[in-house]
Amino acid sequence: MEHFEILDKVYWVGKVDWELRKFHGEEYSTFKGSTYNSYLIRDNKNILIDTVWAPFAKEFVRSLSNTIELEKIDCIVMNHGEIDHSGSLPELLNEIPDVPLYCTANAVKSLKGHYNRNWNFNIVKTGDRLSTGSRELIFIEAPMLHWPDSMFCYLTETNILFSNDAFGQHYASESLYNDQVPQNELWEECLKYYANILAPFSPLVKKKINEFVSMQLPVQMICPSHGVIWRQDPLQIVKQYGEWASSYKENRITIVYDTMWNATRRIAETIADGILAEDPDVKLKVFNAARADKTEIIAEIFRSKAVLVGSSTINKGILSAVGGLLEQIRGLSFKGKKAASFGSYGWSGEAQGIINRLLEASGFDLLPDGPKILWYPYNEDLEKCKLYGKEVASVCK
Ligand code: FEO
C-alpha cells in the first residue's frame, strides 16, 4: 500500500502484510494477515513513530526515503520494542545513525537486548512532551499493554492517539479506516486479538483507560500499530476494551476435546445436545483441539460463560492437544468463567483429574465433573451425557 496522509500532515508509512498466517512464532493465527503501522508526522520537526517488521526493512526504508529525505527525520518515537515494530530500526539507523530515539526506559532495555546497539536513546515518561513545531507529542507510558516497555503518544491539535498494540487487530485490508471494512470481520479480529494478547493484562487495561479518560484529551483518531485506524467514533474501541477487561462473557458455552477413537468426541457432542435442549438460546461451539485453530478456540472461550474440556486418558495423562491448549489458557488469566472436565478411558482414567487441576489453576470455577465413560458411550451413557449437558445449561443460565 502506498503511503497516504491521514490528517494534517500525519502520514501512514507502514506495511500491509497480506501473507502473514502465524504471529508470535506459531502461537497466533493470522488468517487475514496483518499490518505494521508506522506513522510520520511532518511539521517543523519530522517525527517517525515506530517502524515495521524486519523482513520488510529494506522495503520500508526505500519507501520512506521516497516520502521524505531520511536526513530530514528529526527523531524517532518507539512506542514498543517488539520486533514487529522495531525490526526495521537497524536498517533505518544505518542511514541516519545519530537520530534521537524516544522511548521508555524499559524500551531501551528491550531494544538493546534485541539489537545490541547503542543508539541515541532518549528516555521519556508519562506527561513528557516533545514539540513538533506547531504541535506537541505527549507521552503516556502503558506498561504491560502488552510489554513492560509499551507506550502511547498523543498529538495535540490534531488529536491523534498513537496507541501501538492496544486497540489493534491482525487484519490486512484494502482500506485502513475502521468505517471502510466489513464490521463483522473487524470486530472478530479485535476480539481475537484482545483475548489472545491483552486479556492477561485486563486490570491494567482498565486502569490505563481510566487514566487516559481523566486526562480529558479530545480524540479525533486512534492509530494503533496493527490493523485499521479508528477514525469513525474512535472511542468505540476504548469502550469495548473497557467491557472486555471486565470479566467479559456472553451467553455462550464452548466445548473442547481431543479424542483417540471417537468416544470423547461422542461424549462432547451429546453434552452439546443436552445443553441446547435445555437452553436453545445459548450460543455453543464444539472444537476438536487437535484439529481446530487454537487462537480461535481461545477467542471463543474468552467470550464464553463456561468451557467444558474433555480428553481420553492416555498413559495416565491427557492428550497433548488438550494439554497444550490448557497451558496457553493458563497464561491468559480469564476471569469469571465456569469450567468442567469430561472424558473416556479404558482402564486407569486419570484424564479428568488432570484437567480439573489445570482448570482450577487457571482460575476457572469448577462445575461438577462431567461424564467419565469407560470405553465408548452407549445407551445409558449417552443419556447421562445429555442429562449432564442439561444440568450445565441450567447452572449457567
Ligand atoms: Fe505488535 Fe507487541 O508487538
mmCIF file of C-alpha atoms and ligand atoms in Angstrom:
data_model
loop_
_atom_site.group_PDB
_atom_site.id
_atom_site.type_symbol
_atom_site.label_atom_id
_atom_site.label_comp_id
_atom_site.label_asym_id
_atom_site.label_seq_id
_atom_site.Cartn_x
_atom_site.Cartn_y
_atom_site.Cartn_z
ATOM 1 C CA MET A 1 0.000 0.000 0.000
ATOM 2 C CA GLU A 2 1.306 3.445 -0.860
ATOM 3 C CA HIS A 3 1.872 5.969 1.889
ATOM 4 C CA PHE A 4 -1.058 8.295 2.490
ATOM 5 C CA GLU A 5 -1.923 11.311 4.579
ATOM 6 C CA ILE A 6 -4.245 10.513 7.443
ATOM 7 C CA LEU A 7 -4.810 14.018 8.753
ATOM 8 C CA ASP A 8 -2.965 17.368 8.905
ATOM 9 C CA LYS A 9 0.392 16.151 7.627
ATOM 10 C CA VAL A 10 0.339 12.926 9.573
ATOM 11 C CA TYR A 11 1.116 10.052 7.196
ATOM 12 C CA TRP A 12 0.762 6.281 7.317
ATOM 13 C CA VAL A 13 4.122 4.876 6.195
ATOM 14 C CA GLY A 14 3.733 1.239 7.280
ATOM 15 C CA LYS A 15 3.404 -2.142 5.608
ATOM 16 C CA VAL A 16 0.355 -4.287 4.863
ATOM 17 C CA ASP A 17 1.349 -7.939 5.216
ATOM 18 C CA TRP A 18 -1.234 -9.916 3.279
ATOM 19 C CA GLU A 19 0.778 -13.134 3.580
ATOM 20 C CA LEU A 20 1.152 -13.449 7.345
ATOM 21 C CA ARG A 21 -0.567 -16.558 8.743
ATOM 22 C CA LYS A 22 1.232 -17.021 12.068
ATOM 23 C CA PHE A 23 2.385 -14.453 14.602
ATOM 24 C CA HIS A 24 4.371 -14.754 17.836
ATOM 25 C CA GLY A 25 6.052 -17.826 16.384
ATOM 26 C CA GLU A 26 3.273 -20.347 15.876
ATOM 27 C CA GLU A 27 1.107 -19.092 18.748
ATOM 28 C CA TYR A 28 -1.311 -16.773 16.988
ATOM 29 C CA SER A 29 -3.099 -17.497 13.714
ATOM 30 C CA THR A 30 -3.478 -14.528 11.382
ATOM 31 C CA PHE A 31 -5.773 -15.851 8.674
ATOM 32 C CA LYS A 32 -6.417 -12.329 7.437
ATOM 33 C CA GLY A 33 -2.795 -11.164 7.511
ATOM 34 C CA SER A 34 -1.769 -8.086 9.440
ATOM 35 C CA THR A 35 -0.311 -4.626 9.095
ATOM 36 C CA TYR A 36 2.647 -2.960 10.757
ATOM 37 C CA ASN A 37 1.633 0.661 11.057
ATOM 38 C CA SER A 38 4.334 3.267 11.109
ATOM 39 C CA TYR A 39 3.430 6.941 11.120
ATOM 40 C CA LEU A 40 5.262 10.079 10.036
ATOM 41 C CA ILE A 41 4.409 13.492 11.458
ATOM 42 C CA ARG A 42 5.593 16.264 9.158
ATOM 43 C CA ASP A 43 5.913 19.610 10.868
ATOM 44 C CA ASN A 44 8.799 21.910 11.720
ATOM 45 C CA LYS A 45 10.163 18.684 13.103
ATOM 46 C CA ASN A 46 9.589 15.427 11.242
ATOM 47 C CA ILE A 47 8.898 12.589 13.623
ATOM 48 C CA LEU A 48 8.624 8.908 12.749
ATOM 49 C CA ILE A 49 6.545 6.724 15.076
ATOM 50 C CA ASP A 50 7.542 3.029 15.071
ATOM 51 C CA THR A 51 8.861 1.003 12.127
ATOM 52 C CA VAL A 52 7.854 -2.349 10.608
ATOM 53 C CA TRP A 53 8.858 -5.998 10.949
ATOM 54 C CA ALA A 54 12.404 -6.928 9.931
ATOM 55 C CA PRO A 55 11.622 -8.923 6.738
ATOM 56 C CA PHE A 56 10.292 -5.696 5.254
ATOM 57 C CA ALA A 57 13.130 -3.469 6.496
ATOM 58 C CA LYS A 58 14.735 -2.709 3.135
ATOM 59 C CA GLU A 59 11.344 -2.128 1.524
ATOM 60 C CA PHE A 60 10.355 0.124 4.441
ATOM 61 C CA VAL A 61 13.468 2.278 4.282
ATOM 62 C CA ARG A 62 13.247 2.579 0.492
ATOM 63 C CA SER A 63 9.574 3.616 0.615
ATOM 64 C CA LEU A 64 10.209 6.018 3.457
ATOM 65 C CA SER A 65 13.031 7.664 1.522
ATOM 66 C CA ASN A 66 10.582 8.275 -1.334
ATOM 67 C CA THR A 67 8.258 10.100 1.065
ATOM 68 C CA ILE A 68 10.893 12.073 2.979
ATOM 69 C CA GLU A 69 14.639 12.527 2.694
ATOM 70 C CA LEU A 70 15.829 10.350 5.554
ATOM 71 C CA GLU A 71 18.175 13.066 6.805
ATOM 72 C CA LYS A 72 15.121 15.235 7.389
ATOM 73 C CA ILE A 73 13.743 12.846 10.013
ATOM 74 C CA ASP A 74 14.434 14.713 13.244
ATOM 75 C CA CYS A 75 13.622 11.908 15.641
ATOM 76 C CA ILE A 76 12.019 8.506 16.007
ATOM 77 C CA VAL A 77 9.500 7.571 18.672
ATOM 78 C CA MET A 78 9.489 3.867 19.524
ATOM 79 C CA ASN A 79 6.280 3.088 21.364
ATOM 80 C CA HIS A 80 7.334 -0.543 21.887
ATOM 81 C CA GLY A 81 10.428 -2.658 21.320
ATOM 82 C CA GLU A 82 8.875 -5.843 19.967
ATOM 83 C CA ILE A 83 10.352 -6.967 16.669
ATOM 84 C CA ASP A 84 7.249 -6.375 14.572
ATOM 85 C CA HIS A 85 7.635 -2.631 15.253
ATOM 86 C CA SER A 86 11.346 -2.222 15.826
ATOM 87 C CA GLY A 87 12.605 -4.714 13.231
ATOM 88 C CA SER A 88 13.487 -2.061 10.661
ATOM 89 C CA LEU A 89 15.397 0.159 13.084
ATOM 90 C CA PRO A 90 18.839 -1.326 12.324
ATOM 91 C CA GLU A 91 18.347 -0.796 8.580
ATOM 92 C CA LEU A 92 16.993 2.732 9.072
ATOM 93 C CA LEU A 93 19.603 3.756 11.618
ATOM 94 C CA ASN A 94 22.373 2.578 9.333
ATOM 95 C CA GLU A 95 21.265 5.516 7.180
ATOM 96 C CA ILE A 96 20.689 8.060 9.957
ATOM 97 C CA PRO A 97 22.741 6.697 12.885
ATOM 98 C CA ASP A 98 22.615 9.707 15.173
ATOM 99 C CA VAL A 99 18.912 10.457 15.048
ATOM 100 C CA PRO A 100 17.419 10.733 18.564
ATOM 101 C CA LEU A 101 15.218 7.816 19.531
ATOM 102 C CA TYR A 102 12.493 8.487 22.139
ATOM 103 C CA CYS A 103 11.158 5.573 24.167
ATOM 104 C CA THR A 104 10.537 4.359 27.709
ATOM 105 C CA ALA A 105 13.340 3.197 29.988
ATOM 106 C CA ASN A 106 12.094 -0.358 29.525
ATOM 107 C CA ALA A 107 12.220 0.039 25.740
ATOM 108 C CA VAL A 108 15.897 0.960 25.983
ATOM 109 C CA LYS A 109 16.350 -2.440 27.648
ATOM 110 C CA SER A 110 14.284 -4.360 25.081
ATOM 111 C CA LEU A 111 15.842 -2.574 22.091
ATOM 112 C CA LYS A 112 19.385 -3.014 23.394
ATOM 113 C CA GLY A 113 18.503 -6.606 24.260
ATOM 114 C CA HIS A 114 17.295 -7.350 20.749
ATOM 115 C CA TYR A 115 19.828 -5.438 18.698
ATOM 116 C CA ASN A 116 22.872 -4.938 20.956
ATOM 117 C CA ARG A 117 23.317 -1.392 19.646
ATOM 118 C CA ASN A 118 23.916 1.889 21.491
ATOM 119 C CA TRP A 119 21.613 4.173 19.602
ATOM 120 C CA ASN A 120 20.864 7.770 20.614
ATOM 121 C CA PHE A 121 18.263 6.811 23.226
ATOM 122 C CA ASN A 122 16.196 9.483 24.979
ATOM 123 C CA ILE A 123 14.048 8.152 27.824
ATOM 124 C CA VAL A 124 10.565 9.626 28.241
ATOM 125 C CA LYS A 125 7.908 9.227 30.929
ATOM 126 C CA THR A 126 4.185 9.861 31.156
ATOM 127 C CA GLY A 127 3.457 13.559 30.720
ATOM 128 C CA ASP A 128 6.713 14.404 28.939
ATOM 129 C CA ARG A 129 6.186 16.454 25.799
ATOM 130 C CA LEU A 130 8.053 16.751 22.528
ATOM 131 C CA SER A 131 7.395 19.710 20.264
ATOM 132 C CA THR A 132 6.819 19.011 16.590
ATOM 133 C CA GLY A 133 6.805 22.753 15.882
ATOM 134 C CA SER A 134 3.149 23.662 15.714
ATOM 135 C CA ARG A 135 2.013 20.743 17.873
ATOM 136 C CA GLU A 136 3.237 18.560 20.704
ATOM 137 C CA LEU A 137 3.524 14.858 21.279
ATOM 138 C CA ILE A 138 2.534 13.862 24.809
ATOM 139 C CA PHE A 139 3.944 10.544 26.007
ATOM 140 C CA ILE A 140 1.869 8.137 28.075
ATOM 141 C CA GLU A 141 3.605 5.040 29.411
ATOM 142 C CA ALA A 142 1.450 1.927 29.130
ATOM 143 C CA PRO A 143 3.416 -0.820 30.874
ATOM 144 C CA MET A 144 2.103 -4.333 30.213
ATOM 145 C CA LEU A 145 -0.163 -3.230 27.388
ATOM 146 C CA HIS A 146 1.322 -5.587 26.498
ATOM 147 C CA TRP A 147 5.042 -5.397 27.319
ATOM 148 C CA PRO A 148 6.788 -3.519 30.132
ATOM 149 C CA ASP A 149 8.161 -1.125 27.505
ATOM 150 C CA SER A 150 4.826 -0.212 25.863
ATOM 151 C CA MET A 151 3.842 3.410 25.458
ATOM 152 C CA PHE A 152 1.201 5.557 23.763
ATOM 153 C CA CYS A 153 1.729 9.041 22.437
ATOM 154 C CA TYR A 154 -0.811 11.728 21.690
ATOM 155 C CA LEU A 155 -0.529 14.512 19.113
ATOM 156 C CA THR A 156 -2.096 17.770 20.259
ATOM 157 C CA GLU A 157 -4.138 19.985 17.913
ATOM 158 C CA THR A 158 -4.681 17.060 15.526
ATOM 159 C CA ASN A 159 -5.875 14.989 18.485
ATOM 160 C CA ILE A 160 -4.498 11.624 17.416
ATOM 161 C CA LEU A 161 -3.695 8.886 19.896
ATOM 162 C CA PHE A 162 -0.939 6.553 18.678
ATOM 163 C CA SER A 163 -1.744 3.537 20.794
ATOM 164 C CA ASN A 164 0.740 0.984 19.472
ATOM 165 C CA ASP A 165 -0.526 -2.586 20.064
ATOM 166 C CA ALA A 166 -3.563 -1.517 22.090
ATOM 167 C CA PHE A 167 -6.786 -1.265 20.042
ATOM 168 C CA GLY A 168 -5.161 -3.150 17.153
ATOM 169 C CA GLN A 169 -6.080 -6.189 15.124
ATOM 170 C CA HIS A 170 -4.163 -8.598 12.934
ATOM 171 C CA TYR A 171 -6.139 -7.677 9.870
ATOM 172 C CA ALA A 172 -4.933 -6.757 6.396
ATOM 173 C CA SER A 173 -7.477 -4.882 4.333
ATOM 174 C CA GLU A 174 -7.638 -2.688 1.266
ATOM 175 C CA SER A 175 -8.633 0.255 3.428
ATOM 176 C CA LEU A 176 -7.007 1.177 6.711
ATOM 177 C CA TYR A 177 -10.011 3.007 8.128
ATOM 178 C CA ASN A 178 -12.433 1.377 10.527
ATOM 179 C CA ASP A 179 -15.505 2.666 8.692
ATOM 180 C CA GLN A 180 -14.429 1.163 5.357
ATOM 181 C CA VAL A 181 -14.061 -2.501 6.257
ATOM 182 C CA PRO A 182 -16.694 -5.197 6.959
ATOM 183 C CA GLN A 183 -17.655 -4.610 10.585
ATOM 184 C CA ASN A 184 -18.163 -8.283 11.439
ATOM 185 C CA GLU A 185 -14.633 -9.133 10.260
ATOM 186 C CA LEU A 186 -13.146 -6.169 12.055
ATOM 187 C CA TRP A 187 -14.773 -6.928 15.396
ATOM 188 C CA GLU A 188 -13.963 -10.652 15.186
ATOM 189 C CA GLU A 189 -10.317 -9.741 14.731
ATOM 190 C CA CYS A 190 -10.415 -7.153 17.532
ATOM 191 C CA LEU A 191 -11.846 -9.697 19.954
ATOM 192 C CA LYS A 192 -9.447 -12.444 18.901
ATOM 193 C CA TYR A 193 -6.557 -10.027 19.420
ATOM 194 C CA TYR A 194 -7.777 -8.910 22.843
ATOM 195 C CA ALA A 195 -8.460 -12.476 24.015
ATOM 196 C CA ASN A 196 -5.090 -13.823 22.914
ATOM 197 C CA ILE A 197 -2.803 -10.876 23.611
ATOM 198 C CA LEU A 198 -4.279 -8.403 26.074
ATOM 199 C CA ALA A 199 -6.567 -10.495 28.282
ATOM 200 C CA PRO A 200 -3.859 -11.293 30.879
ATOM 201 C CA PHE A 201 -3.436 -7.570 31.474
ATOM 202 C CA SER A 202 -7.133 -6.678 31.799
ATOM 203 C CA PRO A 203 -6.755 -4.937 35.202
ATOM 204 C CA LEU A 204 -4.041 -2.727 33.716
ATOM 205 C CA VAL A 205 -6.147 -2.102 30.598
ATOM 206 C CA LYS A 206 -8.954 -0.776 32.802
ATOM 207 C CA LYS A 207 -6.548 1.368 34.792
ATOM 208 C CA LYS A 208 -4.936 2.807 31.670
ATOM 209 C CA ILE A 209 -8.296 3.601 30.087
ATOM 210 C CA ASN A 210 -9.372 5.435 33.258
ATOM 211 C CA GLU A 211 -6.086 7.310 33.356
ATOM 212 C CA PHE A 212 -6.394 8.348 29.722
ATOM 213 C CA VAL A 213 -10.025 9.425 30.137
ATOM 214 C CA SER A 214 -9.050 11.503 33.180
ATOM 215 C CA MET A 215 -6.523 13.401 31.026
ATOM 216 C CA GLN A 216 -9.542 14.767 29.100
ATOM 217 C CA LEU A 217 -7.721 14.845 25.789
ATOM 218 C CA PRO A 218 -10.016 15.117 22.776
ATOM 219 C CA VAL A 219 -9.586 12.165 20.409
ATOM 220 C CA GLN A 220 -10.204 12.534 16.713
ATOM 221 C CA MET A 221 -8.436 9.328 15.696
ATOM 222 C CA ILE A 222 -6.783 6.334 17.288
ATOM 223 C CA CYS A 223 -3.869 4.986 15.290
ATOM 224 C CA PRO A 224 -2.781 1.542 16.504
ATOM 225 C CA SER A 225 0.254 -0.305 15.220
ATOM 226 C CA HIS A 226 -1.761 -3.154 13.677
ATOM 227 C CA GLY A 227 -4.890 -3.073 11.551
ATOM 228 C CA VAL A 228 -7.303 -0.248 10.956
ATOM 229 C CA ILE A 229 -7.169 3.346 12.091
ATOM 230 C CA TRP A 230 -10.165 4.282 14.221
ATOM 231 C CA ARG A 231 -11.452 7.488 12.664
ATOM 232 C CA GLN A 232 -15.217 6.969 12.886
ATOM 233 C CA ASP A 233 -16.281 7.103 16.532
ATOM 234 C CA PRO A 234 -12.729 6.255 17.674
ATOM 235 C CA LEU A 235 -13.707 5.847 21.305
ATOM 236 C CA GLN A 236 -15.917 2.868 20.469
ATOM 237 C CA ILE A 237 -12.885 0.582 20.678
ATOM 238 C CA VAL A 238 -11.875 2.126 24.027
ATOM 239 C CA LYS A 239 -15.374 1.475 25.372
ATOM 240 C CA GLN A 240 -15.247 -2.074 24.052
ATOM 241 C CA TYR A 241 -11.878 -2.650 25.733
ATOM 242 C CA GLY A 242 -13.471 -1.476 28.987
ATOM 243 C CA GLU A 243 -16.080 -4.245 28.611
ATOM 244 C CA TRP A 244 -13.592 -6.914 27.572
ATOM 245 C CA ALA A 245 -11.401 -6.024 30.533
ATOM 246 C CA SER A 246 -14.284 -6.617 32.986
ATOM 247 C CA SER A 247 -14.604 -10.428 33.332
ATOM 248 C CA TYR A 248 -16.217 -10.485 29.897
ATOM 249 C CA LYS A 249 -18.678 -13.221 28.983
ATOM 250 C CA GLU A 250 -21.589 -13.731 26.624
ATOM 251 C CA ASN A 251 -24.417 -16.270 26.748
ATOM 252 C CA ARG A 252 -22.089 -18.795 25.176
ATOM 253 C CA ILE A 253 -20.579 -22.175 26.081
ATOM 254 C CA THR A 254 -17.530 -23.770 24.495
ATOM 255 C CA ILE A 255 -16.798 -27.482 24.436
ATOM 256 C CA VAL A 256 -13.270 -28.514 23.548
ATOM 257 C CA TYR A 257 -11.811 -32.005 23.491
ATOM 258 C CA ASP A 258 -9.394 -34.378 21.863
ATOM 259 C CA THR A 259 -10.234 -37.983 21.174
ATOM 260 C CA MET A 260 -8.395 -41.187 20.262
ATOM 261 C CA TRP A 261 -11.198 -43.417 18.972
ATOM 262 C CA ASN A 262 -14.136 -41.007 18.950
ATOM 263 C CA ALA A 263 -15.545 -41.857 22.388
ATOM 264 C CA THR A 264 -14.661 -38.434 23.798
ATOM 265 C CA ARG A 265 -15.985 -36.779 20.644
ATOM 266 C CA ARG A 266 -19.291 -38.609 21.077
ATOM 267 C CA ILE A 267 -19.467 -37.517 24.708
ATOM 268 C CA ALA A 268 -18.734 -33.904 23.726
ATOM 269 C CA GLU A 269 -21.407 -33.827 21.065
ATOM 270 C CA THR A 270 -24.001 -35.449 23.302
ATOM 271 C CA ILE A 271 -23.311 -32.981 26.106
ATOM 272 C CA ALA A 272 -23.801 -30.242 23.480
ATOM 273 C CA ASP A 273 -27.189 -31.748 22.574
ATOM 274 C CA GLY A 274 -28.187 -31.656 26.234
ATOM 275 C CA ILE A 275 -27.124 -28.016 26.632
ATOM 276 C CA LEU A 276 -29.136 -26.941 23.594
ATOM 277 C CA ALA A 277 -32.156 -28.974 24.683
ATOM 278 C CA GLU A 278 -32.193 -27.085 27.973
ATOM 279 C CA ASP A 279 -31.277 -23.663 26.628
ATOM 280 C CA PRO A 280 -31.906 -23.222 22.879
ATOM 281 C CA ASP A 281 -30.775 -19.595 23.089
ATOM 282 C CA VAL A 282 -27.262 -20.288 24.274
ATOM 283 C CA LYS A 283 -24.501 -19.947 21.661
ATOM 284 C CA LEU A 284 -22.381 -23.069 21.583
ATOM 285 C CA LYS A 285 -19.358 -24.283 19.701
ATOM 286 C CA VAL A 286 -17.596 -27.645 19.818
ATOM 287 C CA PHE A 287 -13.918 -27.915 18.907
ATOM 288 C CA ASN A 288 -11.514 -30.778 18.489
ATOM 289 C CA ALA A 289 -8.386 -29.186 19.974
ATOM 290 C CA ALA A 290 -6.129 -31.207 17.702
ATOM 291 C CA ARG A 291 -7.855 -30.025 14.537
ATOM 292 C CA ALA A 292 -9.247 -26.573 15.204
ATOM 293 C CA ASP A 293 -7.239 -23.390 15.352
ATOM 294 C CA LYS A 294 -6.021 -22.666 18.902
ATOM 295 C CA THR A 295 -6.208 -18.895 18.571
ATOM 296 C CA GLU A 296 -9.851 -19.111 17.550
ATOM 297 C CA ILE A 297 -10.670 -21.622 20.298
ATOM 298 C CA ILE A 298 -9.190 -19.194 22.827
ATOM 299 C CA ALA A 299 -11.221 -16.308 21.412
ATOM 300 C CA GLU A 300 -14.348 -18.429 21.753
ATOM 301 C CA ILE A 301 -13.531 -19.380 25.348
ATOM 302 C CA PHE A 302 -12.910 -15.704 26.136
ATOM 303 C CA ARG A 303 -16.475 -14.942 25.009
ATOM 304 C CA SER A 304 -17.988 -17.873 26.880
ATOM 305 C CA LYS A 305 -19.509 -18.138 30.323
ATOM 306 C CA ALA A 306 -18.398 -21.776 30.595
ATOM 307 C CA VAL A 307 -15.969 -24.168 28.972
ATOM 308 C CA LEU A 308 -16.120 -27.963 29.085
ATOM 309 C CA VAL A 309 -12.841 -29.730 28.407
ATOM 310 C CA GLY A 310 -12.551 -33.400 27.514
ATOM 311 C CA SER A 311 -9.797 -35.878 26.801
ATOM 312 C CA SER A 312 -9.258 -39.575 26.575
ATOM 313 C CA THR A 313 -6.819 -40.890 29.145
ATOM 314 C CA ILE A 314 -3.535 -41.862 27.560
ATOM 315 C CA ASN A 315 -0.569 -43.214 29.516
ATOM 316 C CA LYS A 316 -2.142 -41.902 32.756
ATOM 317 C CA GLY A 317 -2.321 -38.434 31.237
ATOM 318 C CA ILE A 318 -4.254 -36.250 28.786
ATOM 319 C CA LEU A 319 -3.926 -35.869 25.049
ATOM 320 C CA SER A 320 -1.280 -33.338 24.096
ATOM 321 C CA ALA A 321 -3.543 -31.029 22.084
ATOM 322 C CA VAL A 322 -5.699 -30.501 25.172
ATOM 323 C CA GLY A 323 -2.604 -30.154 27.360
ATOM 324 C CA GLY A 324 -1.112 -27.510 25.054
ATOM 325 C CA LEU A 325 -4.352 -25.572 24.907
ATOM 326 C CA LEU A 326 -4.777 -25.603 28.681
ATOM 327 C CA GLU A 327 -1.217 -24.353 29.101
ATOM 328 C CA GLN A 328 -1.938 -21.490 26.731
ATOM 329 C CA ILE A 329 -5.155 -20.661 28.574
ATOM 330 C CA ARG A 330 -3.381 -20.700 31.937
ATOM 331 C CA GLY A 331 -1.377 -17.636 30.981
ATOM 332 C CA LEU A 332 -4.401 -15.655 29.817
ATOM 333 C CA SER A 333 -5.974 -15.243 33.288
ATOM 334 C CA PHE A 334 -9.588 -15.367 32.143
ATOM 335 C CA LYS A 335 -11.932 -14.295 34.932
ATOM 336 C CA GLY A 336 -15.462 -15.225 35.985
ATOM 337 C CA LYS A 337 -15.873 -18.367 33.903
ATOM 338 C CA LYS A 338 -17.134 -21.800 34.843
ATOM 339 C CA ALA A 339 -15.480 -24.990 33.650
ATOM 340 C CA ALA A 340 -15.658 -28.754 33.885
ATOM 341 C CA SER A 341 -13.977 -31.860 32.546
ATOM 342 C CA PHE A 342 -15.218 -34.995 30.831
ATOM 343 C CA GLY A 343 -13.636 -37.894 29.030
ATOM 344 C CA SER A 344 -13.312 -41.539 28.215
ATOM 345 C CA TYR A 345 -10.874 -44.176 29.387
ATOM 346 C CA GLY A 346 -10.084 -47.869 29.044
ATOM 347 C CA TRP A 347 -8.552 -48.788 32.375
ATOM 348 C CA SER A 348 -6.910 -46.125 34.570
ATOM 349 C CA GLY A 349 -8.854 -42.877 33.766
ATOM 350 C CA GLU A 350 -6.643 -40.087 35.112
ATOM 351 C CA ALA A 351 -7.533 -37.510 32.450
ATOM 352 C CA GLN A 352 -10.385 -35.789 34.244
ATOM 353 C CA GLY A 353 -8.486 -35.221 37.457
ATOM 354 C CA ILE A 354 -5.610 -33.702 35.494
ATOM 355 C CA ILE A 355 -7.932 -31.419 33.506
ATOM 356 C CA ASN A 356 -9.689 -30.324 36.686
ATOM 357 C CA ARG A 357 -6.413 -29.374 38.335
ATOM 358 C CA LEU A 358 -5.313 -27.404 35.276
ATOM 359 C CA LEU A 359 -8.658 -25.609 35.019
ATOM 360 C CA GLU A 360 -8.640 -24.732 38.697
ATOM 361 C CA ALA A 361 -5.065 -23.457 38.487
ATOM 362 C CA SER A 362 -6.163 -21.219 35.590
ATOM 363 C CA GLY A 363 -8.821 -19.557 37.729
ATOM 364 C CA PHE A 364 -11.979 -21.236 36.429
ATOM 365 C CA ASP A 365 -14.833 -22.011 38.840
ATOM 366 C CA LEU A 366 -15.278 -25.753 38.611
ATOM 367 C CA LEU A 367 -18.689 -27.208 37.895
ATOM 368 C CA PRO A 368 -19.487 -30.780 38.951
ATOM 369 C CA ASP A 369 -17.481 -33.273 36.912
ATOM 370 C CA GLY A 370 -18.799 -34.253 33.531
ATOM 371 C CA PRO A 371 -19.229 -37.841 32.342
ATOM 372 C CA LYS A 372 -16.299 -40.215 32.697
ATOM 373 C CA ILE A 373 -17.100 -43.067 30.349
ATOM 374 C CA LEU A 374 -15.415 -46.471 30.223
ATOM 375 C CA TRP A 375 -14.549 -47.425 26.608
ATOM 376 C CA TYR A 376 -17.351 -45.998 24.486
ATOM 377 C CA PRO A 377 -20.664 -44.322 25.361
ATOM 378 C CA TYR A 378 -23.805 -46.342 24.550
ATOM 379 C CA ASN A 379 -27.444 -46.074 25.669
ATOM 380 C CA GLU A 380 -27.423 -45.083 29.356
ATOM 381 C CA ASP A 381 -24.043 -43.426 28.962
ATOM 382 C CA LEU A 382 -25.396 -41.183 26.241
ATOM 383 C CA GLU A 383 -28.418 -40.406 28.391
ATOM 384 C CA LYS A 384 -26.017 -39.490 31.187
ATOM 385 C CA CYS A 385 -24.091 -37.163 28.831
ATOM 386 C CA LYS A 386 -27.259 -35.463 27.670
ATOM 387 C CA LEU A 387 -28.507 -35.052 31.212
ATOM 388 C CA TYR A 388 -25.178 -33.558 32.198
ATOM 389 C CA GLY A 389 -25.468 -31.063 29.331
ATOM 390 C CA LYS A 390 -28.892 -30.042 30.622
ATOM 391 C CA GLU A 391 -27.512 -29.568 34.114
ATOM 392 C CA VAL A 392 -24.658 -27.399 32.814
ATOM 393 C CA ALA A 393 -27.079 -25.248 30.811
ATOM 394 C CA SER A 394 -29.307 -24.912 33.842
ATOM 395 C CA VAL A 395 -26.495 -23.976 36.246
ATOM 396 C CA CYS A 396 -25.054 -21.482 33.762
ATOM 397 C CA LYS A 397 -28.340 -19.762 32.898
HETATM 398 FE FE1 FEO B 1 2.760 -5.672 17.739
HETATM 399 FE FE2 FEO B 1 3.800 -6.279 20.860
HETATM 400 O O1 FEO B 1 4.003 -6.036 19.037
#
